[in-house]
PDB file of C-alpha atoms in Angstrom:
ATOM      1  CA  ALA A   1      -4.893  15.758  11.220  1.00 69.00           C
ATOM      2  CA  GLN A   2      -3.003  12.520  11.101  1.00 80.00           C
ATOM      3  CA  SER A   3      -0.544  12.397   8.290  1.00 88.00           C
ATOM      4  CA  VAL A   4       2.623  10.781   6.960  1.00 93.00           C
ATOM      5  CA  ALA A   5       5.210  12.560   4.811  1.00 96.00           C
ATOM      6  CA  GLN A   6       7.911  11.340   2.492  1.00 97.00           C
ATOM      7  CA  PRO A   7       9.672  14.645   1.916  1.00 96.00           C
ATOM      8  CA  GLU A   8      11.673  13.502  -1.108  1.00 96.00           C
ATOM      9  CA  ASP A   9       9.963  12.591  -4.373  1.00 95.00           C
ATOM     10  CA  GLN A  10      13.182  11.080  -5.662  1.00 97.00           C
ATOM     11  CA  VAL A  11      16.514   9.961  -4.080  1.00 98.00           C
ATOM     12  CA  ASN A  12      19.588   9.264  -6.167  1.00 98.00           C
ATOM     13  CA  VAL A  13      22.383   7.131  -4.765  1.00 98.00           C
ATOM     14  CA  ALA A  14      25.508   5.650  -6.276  1.00 98.00           C
ATOM     15  CA  GLU A  15      25.782   1.861  -6.134  1.00 98.00           C
ATOM     16  CA  GLY A  16      27.667   0.751  -3.016  1.00 97.00           C
ATOM     17  CA  ASN A  17      26.851   3.883  -1.058  1.00 98.00           C
ATOM     18  CA  PRO A  18      24.515   3.903   1.890  1.00 98.00           C
ATOM     19  CA  LEU A  19      20.947   4.962   1.203  1.00 97.00           C
ATOM     20  CA  THR A  20      18.280   6.588   3.271  1.00 98.00           C
ATOM     21  CA  VAL A  21      14.605   7.100   2.354  1.00 98.00           C
ATOM     22  CA  LYS A  22      12.863   9.431   4.755  1.00 98.00           C
ATOM     23  CA  CYS A  23       9.471   9.125   6.430  1.00 98.00           C
ATOM     24  CA  THR A  24       7.968  11.347   9.050  1.00 97.00           C
ATOM     25  CA  TYR A  25       4.555  11.090  10.624  1.00 94.00           C
ATOM     26  CA  SER A  26       2.057  13.054  12.644  1.00 91.00           C
ATOM     27  CA  VAL A  27      -0.241  10.914  14.649  1.00 84.00           C
ATOM     28  CA  SER A  28      -1.199  10.932  18.302  1.00 79.00           C
ATOM     29  CA  GLY A  29      -0.586   7.852  20.393  1.00 81.00           C
ATOM     30  CA  ASN A  30       1.654   4.923  19.497  1.00 83.00           C
ATOM     31  CA  PRO A  31       1.998   4.384  15.778  1.00 87.00           C
ATOM     32  CA  TYR A  32       2.421   1.201  13.849  1.00 91.00           C
ATOM     33  CA  LEU A  33       4.774   1.902  10.969  1.00 94.00           C
ATOM     34  CA  PHE A  34       5.313   0.033   7.669  1.00 94.00           C
ATOM     35  CA  TRP A  35       7.553   0.242   4.651  1.00 97.00           C
ATOM     36  CA  TYR A  36       6.504  -1.228   1.296  1.00 96.00           C
ATOM     37  CA  VAL A  37       8.417  -1.346  -2.021  1.00 96.00           C
ATOM     38  CA  GLN A  38       7.166  -1.405  -5.545  1.00 94.00           C
ATOM     39  CA  TYR A  39       9.645  -2.847  -8.007  1.00 91.00           C
ATOM     40  CA  PRO A  40       9.035  -2.227 -11.685  1.00 85.00           C
ATOM     41  CA  ASN A  41       6.802  -4.954 -13.064  1.00 76.00           C
ATOM     42  CA  ARG A  42       6.859  -6.849  -9.738  1.00 76.00           C
ATOM     43  CA  GLY A  43       4.085  -5.249  -7.704  1.00 81.00           C
ATOM     44  CA  LEU A  44       4.053  -3.935  -4.180  1.00 91.00           C
ATOM     45  CA  GLN A  45       5.845  -5.902  -1.503  1.00 94.00           C
ATOM     46  CA  PHE A  46       6.069  -5.642   2.256  1.00 94.00           C
ATOM     47  CA  LEU A  47       9.543  -4.680   3.564  1.00 96.00           C
ATOM     48  CA  LEU A  48       9.268  -4.265   7.295  1.00 96.00           C
ATOM     49  CA  LYS A  49       7.208  -2.972  10.168  1.00 94.00           C
ATOM     50  CA  TYR A  50       7.540  -1.491  13.600  1.00 93.00           C
ATOM     51  CA  ILE A  51       4.958  -2.314  16.171  1.00 89.00           C
ATOM     52  CA  THR A  52       6.794  -2.157  19.456  1.00 85.00           C
ATOM     53  CA  GLY A  53      10.128  -3.115  20.920  1.00 87.00           C
ATOM     54  CA  ASP A  54      13.579  -2.449  19.464  1.00 90.00           C
ATOM     55  CA  ASN A  55      13.632   0.827  17.628  1.00 93.00           C
ATOM     56  CA  LEU A  56      15.822  -0.687  14.924  1.00 96.00           C
ATOM     57  CA  VAL A  57      13.786  -3.012  12.664  1.00 96.00           C
ATOM     58  CA  LYS A  58      15.384  -5.264  10.142  1.00 96.00           C
ATOM     59  CA  GLY A  59      13.517  -6.303   7.014  1.00 95.00           C
ATOM     60  CA  SER A  60      13.805  -7.921   3.614  1.00 92.00           C
ATOM     61  CA  TYR A  61      16.631  -7.455   1.131  1.00 93.00           C
ATOM     62  CA  GLY A  62      19.004  -6.020   3.737  1.00 96.00           C
ATOM     63  CA  PHE A  63      16.871  -2.983   4.595  1.00 97.00           C
ATOM     64  CA  GLU A  64      16.376  -1.656   8.036  1.00 97.00           C
ATOM     65  CA  ALA A  65      14.448   1.260   9.583  1.00 98.00           C
ATOM     66  CA  GLU A  66      14.805   3.174  12.770  1.00 95.00           C
ATOM     67  CA  PHE A  67      11.833   4.318  14.779  1.00 95.00           C
ATOM     68  CA  ASN A  68      12.573   7.696  16.359  1.00 95.00           C
ATOM     69  CA  LYS A  69       9.730   8.776  18.606  1.00 92.00           C
ATOM     70  CA  SER A  70      11.118  12.148  19.487  1.00 93.00           C
ATOM     71  CA  GLN A  71      11.639  13.096  15.831  1.00 95.00           C
ATOM     72  CA  THR A  72       8.507  11.222  14.707  1.00 94.00           C
ATOM     73  CA  SER A  73      10.469   9.538  12.005  1.00 96.00           C
ATOM     74  CA  PHE A  74      10.849   6.073  10.536  1.00 97.00           C
ATOM     75  CA  HIS A  75      13.606   6.359   7.928  1.00 98.00           C
ATOM     76  CA  LEU A  76      14.498   3.425   5.743  1.00 98.00           C
ATOM     77  CA  LYS A  77      18.175   2.578   5.400  1.00 98.00           C
ATOM     78  CA  LYS A  78      20.566   0.216   3.736  1.00 98.00           C
ATOM     79  CA  PRO A  79      24.346   0.269   4.233  1.00 97.00           C
ATOM     80  CA  SER A  80      25.266  -0.509   0.616  1.00 97.00           C
ATOM     81  CA  ALA A  81      22.868   0.229  -2.237  1.00 97.00           C
ATOM     82  CA  LEU A  82      22.388  -2.133  -5.184  1.00 97.00           C
ATOM     83  CA  VAL A  83      21.159  -1.167  -8.628  1.00 96.00           C
ATOM     84  CA  SER A  84      18.338  -3.679  -8.047  1.00 94.00           C
ATOM     85  CA  ASP A  85      17.140  -1.543  -5.101  1.00 96.00           C
ATOM     86  CA  SER A  86      15.836   0.967  -7.575  1.00 96.00           C
ATOM     87  CA  ALA A  87      12.075   1.109  -6.983  1.00 95.00           C
ATOM     88  CA  LEU A  88       9.224   3.151  -5.492  1.00 95.00           C
ATOM     89  CA  TYR A  89       9.104   3.099  -1.715  1.00 97.00           C
ATOM     90  CA  PHE A  90       6.034   3.778   0.417  1.00 96.00           C
ATOM     91  CA  CYS A  91       5.853   4.494   4.072  1.00 96.00           C
ATOM     92  CA  ALA A  92       2.525   3.861   5.930  1.00 93.00           C
ATOM     93  CA  VAL A  93       1.404   4.519   9.451  1.00 91.00           C
ATOM     94  CA  ARG A  94      -1.548   3.223  11.443  1.00 86.00           C
ATOM     95  CA  ASP A  95      -3.872   5.910  12.590  1.00 77.00           C
ATOM     96  CA  PRO A  96      -4.147   5.133  16.365  1.00 73.00           C
ATOM     97  CA  ALA A  97      -7.465   6.934  16.782  1.00 74.00           C
ATOM     98  CA  PRO A  98     -10.205   4.389  17.627  1.00 73.00           C
ATOM     99  CA  ASP A  99     -12.787   6.224  15.613  1.00 72.00           C
ATOM    100  CA  SER A 100     -10.649   5.808  12.476  1.00 70.00           C
ATOM    101  CA  ASN A 101     -10.855   2.000  12.800  1.00 70.00           C
ATOM    102  CA  TYR A 102      -7.067   2.190  12.929  1.00 73.00           C
ATOM    103  CA  GLN A 103      -6.858   2.943   9.151  1.00 79.00           C
ATOM    104  CA  LEU A 104      -3.486   2.914   7.465  1.00 84.00           C
ATOM    105  CA  ILE A 105      -2.261   6.274   6.221  1.00 88.00           C
ATOM    106  CA  TRP A 106       0.047   6.061   3.218  1.00 91.00           C
ATOM    107  CA  GLY A 107       2.873   8.418   2.141  1.00 94.00           C
ATOM    108  CA  ALA A 108       3.115   9.688  -1.385  1.00 94.00           C
ATOM    109  CA  GLY A 109       6.053   7.468  -2.223  1.00 95.00           C
ATOM    110  CA  THR A 110       9.751   8.072  -2.932  1.00 96.00           C
ATOM    111  CA  LYS A 111      11.438   6.948  -6.125  1.00 95.00           C
ATOM    112  CA  LEU A 112      14.839   5.535  -5.366  1.00 97.00           C
ATOM    113  CA  ILE A 113      17.350   5.461  -8.198  1.00 97.00           C
ATOM    114  CA  ILE A 114      20.642   3.613  -7.760  1.00 97.00           C
ATOM    115  CA  LYS A 115      23.193   4.486 -10.388  1.00 97.00           C
ATOM    116  CA  PRO A 116      25.993   2.015 -11.260  1.00 95.00           C
TER     117      PRO A 116
ATOM    118  CA  LYS B   1       0.830 -20.801  -1.256  1.00 70.00           C
ATOM    119  CA  ALA B   2      -0.592 -19.071  -4.246  1.00 82.00           C
ATOM    120  CA  GLY B   3      -0.384 -15.320  -4.140  1.00 93.00           C
ATOM    121  CA  VAL B   4      -3.079 -12.739  -4.525  1.00 96.00           C
ATOM    122  CA  THR B   5      -4.726 -12.974  -7.929  1.00 96.00           C
ATOM    123  CA  GLN B   6      -6.601 -10.216  -9.725  1.00 97.00           C
ATOM    124  CA  THR B   7      -8.815 -10.506 -12.767  1.00 97.00           C
ATOM    125  CA  PRO B   8      -8.832  -9.193 -15.354  1.00 97.00           C
ATOM    126  CA  ARG B   9      -5.300  -7.876 -15.660  1.00 96.00           C
ATOM    127  CA  TYR B  10      -6.183  -5.298 -18.335  1.00 97.00           C
ATOM    128  CA  LEU B  11      -9.482  -3.649 -19.147  1.00 96.00           C
ATOM    129  CA  ILE B  12     -10.595  -0.994 -21.545  1.00 97.00           C
ATOM    130  CA  LYS B  13     -13.916   0.640 -20.949  1.00 98.00           C
ATOM    131  CA  THR B  14     -15.873   3.565 -22.314  1.00 97.00           C
ATOM    132  CA  ARG B  15     -16.907   6.563 -20.243  1.00 98.00           C
ATOM    133  CA  GLY B  16     -20.280   5.984 -18.638  1.00 98.00           C
ATOM    134  CA  GLN B  17     -19.921   2.211 -18.445  1.00 98.00           C
ATOM    135  CA  GLN B  18     -19.459   0.231 -15.291  1.00 98.00           C
ATOM    136  CA  VAL B  19     -16.792  -2.298 -14.416  1.00 98.00           C
ATOM    137  CA  THR B  20     -16.270  -5.087 -11.895  1.00 98.00           C
ATOM    138  CA  LEU B  21     -12.841  -6.158 -10.755  1.00 98.00           C
ATOM    139  CA  SER B  22     -12.171  -9.330  -8.892  1.00 98.00           C
ATOM    140  CA  CYS B  23      -9.610 -10.291  -6.247  1.00 98.00           C
ATOM    141  CA  SER B  24      -8.730 -13.656  -4.739  1.00 97.00           C
ATOM    142  CA  PRO B  25      -6.711 -13.402  -1.563  1.00 96.00           C
ATOM    143  CA  ILE B  26      -4.105 -15.722  -0.231  1.00 96.00           C
ATOM    144  CA  SER B  27      -5.672 -18.771   1.296  1.00 94.00           C
ATOM    145  CA  GLY B  28      -6.467 -18.100   4.981  1.00 92.00           C
ATOM    146  CA  HIS B  29      -6.327 -14.344   4.697  1.00 93.00           C
ATOM    147  CA  ARG B  30      -9.487 -12.648   5.897  1.00 92.00           C
ATOM    148  CA  SER B  31      -8.759  -9.051   5.055  1.00 93.00           C
ATOM    149  CA  VAL B  32      -8.888  -7.568   1.533  1.00 95.00           C
ATOM    150  CA  SER B  33      -8.101  -3.982   0.688  1.00 95.00           C
ATOM    151  CA  TRP B  34      -8.345  -2.074  -2.576  1.00 97.00           C
ATOM    152  CA  TYR B  35      -6.168   0.784  -3.790  1.00 95.00           C
ATOM    153  CA  GLN B  36      -6.101   3.080  -6.791  1.00 96.00           C
ATOM    154  CA  GLN B  37      -2.673   3.981  -8.164  1.00 94.00           C
ATOM    155  CA  THR B  38      -2.091   6.771 -10.620  1.00 91.00           C
ATOM    156  CA  PRO B  39       1.098   8.571 -11.582  1.00 82.00           C
ATOM    157  CA  GLY B  40      -0.202  11.912 -10.303  1.00 72.00           C
ATOM    158  CA  GLN B  41      -1.981  10.791  -7.119  1.00 73.00           C
ATOM    159  CA  GLY B  42       0.146   7.959  -5.944  1.00 81.00           C
ATOM    160  CA  LEU B  43      -1.466   5.202  -3.921  1.00 88.00           C
ATOM    161  CA  GLN B  44      -4.997   5.941  -2.733  1.00 92.00           C
ATOM    162  CA  PHE B  45      -6.888   3.749  -0.405  1.00 92.00           C
ATOM    163  CA  LEU B  46     -10.345   2.714  -1.500  1.00 95.00           C
ATOM    164  CA  PHE B  47     -11.659   0.351   1.115  1.00 92.00           C
ATOM    165  CA  GLU B  48     -10.865  -2.543   3.382  1.00 93.00           C
ATOM    166  CA  TYR B  49     -13.026  -5.619   4.035  1.00 94.00           C
ATOM    167  CA  PHE B  50     -12.584  -8.011   6.920  1.00 92.00           C
ATOM    168  CA  SER B  51     -14.787 -11.084   7.329  1.00 91.00           C
ATOM    169  CA  GLU B  52     -17.278  -9.722   4.781  1.00 93.00           C
ATOM    170  CA  THR B  53     -17.693  -6.350   6.532  1.00 93.00           C
ATOM    171  CA  GLN B  54     -16.363  -3.071   5.181  1.00 92.00           C
ATOM    172  CA  ARG B  55     -13.940  -1.888   7.900  1.00 89.00           C
ATOM    173  CA  ASN B  56     -12.634   1.283   6.339  1.00 87.00           C
ATOM    174  CA  LYS B  57     -13.380   3.474   3.376  1.00 91.00           C
ATOM    175  CA  GLY B  58     -11.272   6.057   1.648  1.00 91.00           C
ATOM    176  CA  ASN B  59     -12.360   9.317   0.154  1.00 91.00           C
ATOM    177  CA  PHE B  60     -13.868   8.169  -3.082  1.00 95.00           C
ATOM    178  CA  PRO B  61     -17.307   8.911  -4.479  1.00 96.00           C
ATOM    179  CA  GLY B  62     -20.187   6.445  -4.114  1.00 96.00           C
ATOM    180  CA  ARG B  63     -19.576   5.218  -7.665  1.00 97.00           C
ATOM    181  CA  PHE B  64     -16.859   3.068  -6.107  1.00 98.00           C
ATOM    182  CA  SER B  65     -18.204   0.126  -4.192  1.00 97.00           C
ATOM    183  CA  GLY B  66     -17.035  -3.277  -3.118  1.00 97.00           C
ATOM    184  CA  ARG B  67     -17.982  -6.417  -1.313  1.00 97.00           C
ATOM    185  CA  GLN B  68     -16.402  -9.460   0.199  1.00 97.00           C
ATOM    186  CA  PHE B  69     -17.755 -12.972   0.021  1.00 96.00           C
ATOM    187  CA  SER B  70     -17.705 -15.710   2.598  1.00 94.00           C
ATOM    188  CA  ASN B  71     -14.621 -17.259   1.016  1.00 92.00           C
ATOM    189  CA  SER B  72     -12.815 -13.884   1.426  1.00 94.00           C
ATOM    190  CA  ARG B  73     -12.797 -13.211  -2.360  1.00 97.00           C
ATOM    191  CA  SER B  74     -13.624  -9.602  -3.096  1.00 98.00           C
ATOM    192  CA  GLU B  75     -15.046  -7.604  -5.945  1.00 98.00           C
ATOM    193  CA  MET B  76     -14.858  -3.889  -6.643  1.00 98.00           C
ATOM    194  CA  ASN B  77     -17.337  -2.083  -8.810  1.00 98.00           C
ATOM    195  CA  VAL B  78     -17.080   1.326 -10.443  1.00 97.00           C
ATOM    196  CA  SER B  79     -20.265   2.668 -12.019  1.00 95.00           C
ATOM    197  CA  THR B  80     -20.602   5.492 -14.532  1.00 96.00           C
ATOM    198  CA  LEU B  81     -16.905   5.442 -15.418  1.00 98.00           C
ATOM    199  CA  GLU B  82     -15.031   8.684 -15.885  1.00 97.00           C
ATOM    200  CA  LEU B  83     -11.797   9.338 -17.729  1.00 97.00           C
ATOM    201  CA  GLY B  84     -10.143  10.079 -14.427  1.00 95.00           C
ATOM    202  CA  ASP B  85     -10.869   6.530 -13.264  1.00 97.00           C
ATOM    203  CA  SER B  86      -8.067   5.252 -15.513  1.00 97.00           C
ATOM    204  CA  ALA B  87      -5.586   3.744 -13.156  1.00 96.00           C
ATOM    205  CA  LEU B  88      -3.937   0.644 -11.770  1.00 95.00           C
ATOM    206  CA  TYR B  89      -6.259  -0.978  -9.225  1.00 97.00           C
ATOM    207  CA  LEU B  90      -4.433  -3.006  -6.597  1.00 96.00           C
ATOM    208  CA  CYS B  91      -5.892  -5.568  -4.255  1.00 96.00           C
ATOM    209  CA  ALA B  92      -4.074  -6.686  -1.138  1.00 95.00           C
ATOM    210  CA  SER B  93      -4.848  -9.361   1.431  1.00 95.00           C
ATOM    211  CA  ALA B  94      -3.718  -9.821   5.009  1.00 92.00           C
ATOM    212  CA  GLN B  95      -4.128 -12.427   7.756  1.00 89.00           C
ATOM    213  CA  GLY B  96      -5.823  -9.812   9.960  1.00 81.00           C
ATOM    214  CA  THR B  97      -6.571  -6.174   9.803  1.00 75.00           C
ATOM    215  CA  THR B  98      -4.115  -4.213   7.678  1.00 69.00           C
ATOM    216  CA  SER B  99      -3.285  -1.775  10.495  1.00 72.00           C
ATOM    217  CA  SER B 100      -1.362  -4.574  12.207  1.00 77.00           C
ATOM    218  CA  TYR B 101      -0.565  -7.197   9.600  1.00 84.00           C
ATOM    219  CA  GLU B 102       1.563  -6.916   6.471  1.00 89.00           C
ATOM    220  CA  GLN B 103      -0.358  -6.892   3.219  1.00 91.00           C
ATOM    221  CA  TYR B 104       0.333  -9.022   0.197  1.00 94.00           C
ATOM    222  CA  PHE B 105      -0.488  -7.264  -3.058  1.00 94.00           C
ATOM    223  CA  GLY B 106      -1.727  -8.630  -6.311  1.00 95.00           C
ATOM    224  CA  PRO B 107      -0.361  -7.597  -9.723  1.00 94.00           C
ATOM    225  CA  GLY B 108      -3.234  -5.195 -10.262  1.00 95.00           C
ATOM    226  CA  THR B 109      -5.831  -4.528 -12.934  1.00 96.00           C
ATOM    227  CA  ARG B 110      -4.950  -1.814 -15.395  1.00 96.00           C
ATOM    228  CA  LEU B 111      -8.165   0.025 -16.248  1.00 97.00           C
ATOM    229  CA  THR B 112      -8.267   2.413 -19.160  1.00 97.00           C
ATOM    230  CA  VAL B 113     -11.339   4.520 -19.688  1.00 97.00           C
ATOM    231  CA  THR B 114     -11.789   6.097 -23.106  1.00 97.00           C
TER     232      THR B 114
END
């Protein structure tokens, strides 16, 4: 079955350190991959997406993600974390099966906590 | 451009009642999706509408239904409410289908069922 996994419920990082939020997927074919972020009291927002092309995708707020086809991963990264990055992060992948109407599959979310 | 708006923002209903939630997408967006968010279950996809047609449906019982109007505005209805329906209901719009286009989310409707 098609699936997406965010293996860590919570990630703790000190301010100024690099951060990584992990996402792995299991779909056949060529996936479309998305990251969304939910800040407290600010709703869900789109961060970045990978459709095709360069494996390194840059998004909002200094975030980037690397598509790794061999490892079926799309980890979210930032070189220097800010306290304001503390939020809930969701990874989503497009199911490439035509009979699924290309439905988006969502990960369970990872809570990122940046400590001053 | 105005963002996605959802009404009402907060709602308290009694078990067994029904409820209708409304969503107005960003102007020009043709796709509207609905999600249920709870602390224990995370973000659960309900359904997606594109040009008034339901394009995708999540694994929810038939008590959950929706529709989209010609102006792309959407409504979601839950009949015979259960305590477990208490959640934040999020609406999102996109220029095209959500599998390719980024979604813009509204602030949500917080439904409490007592």
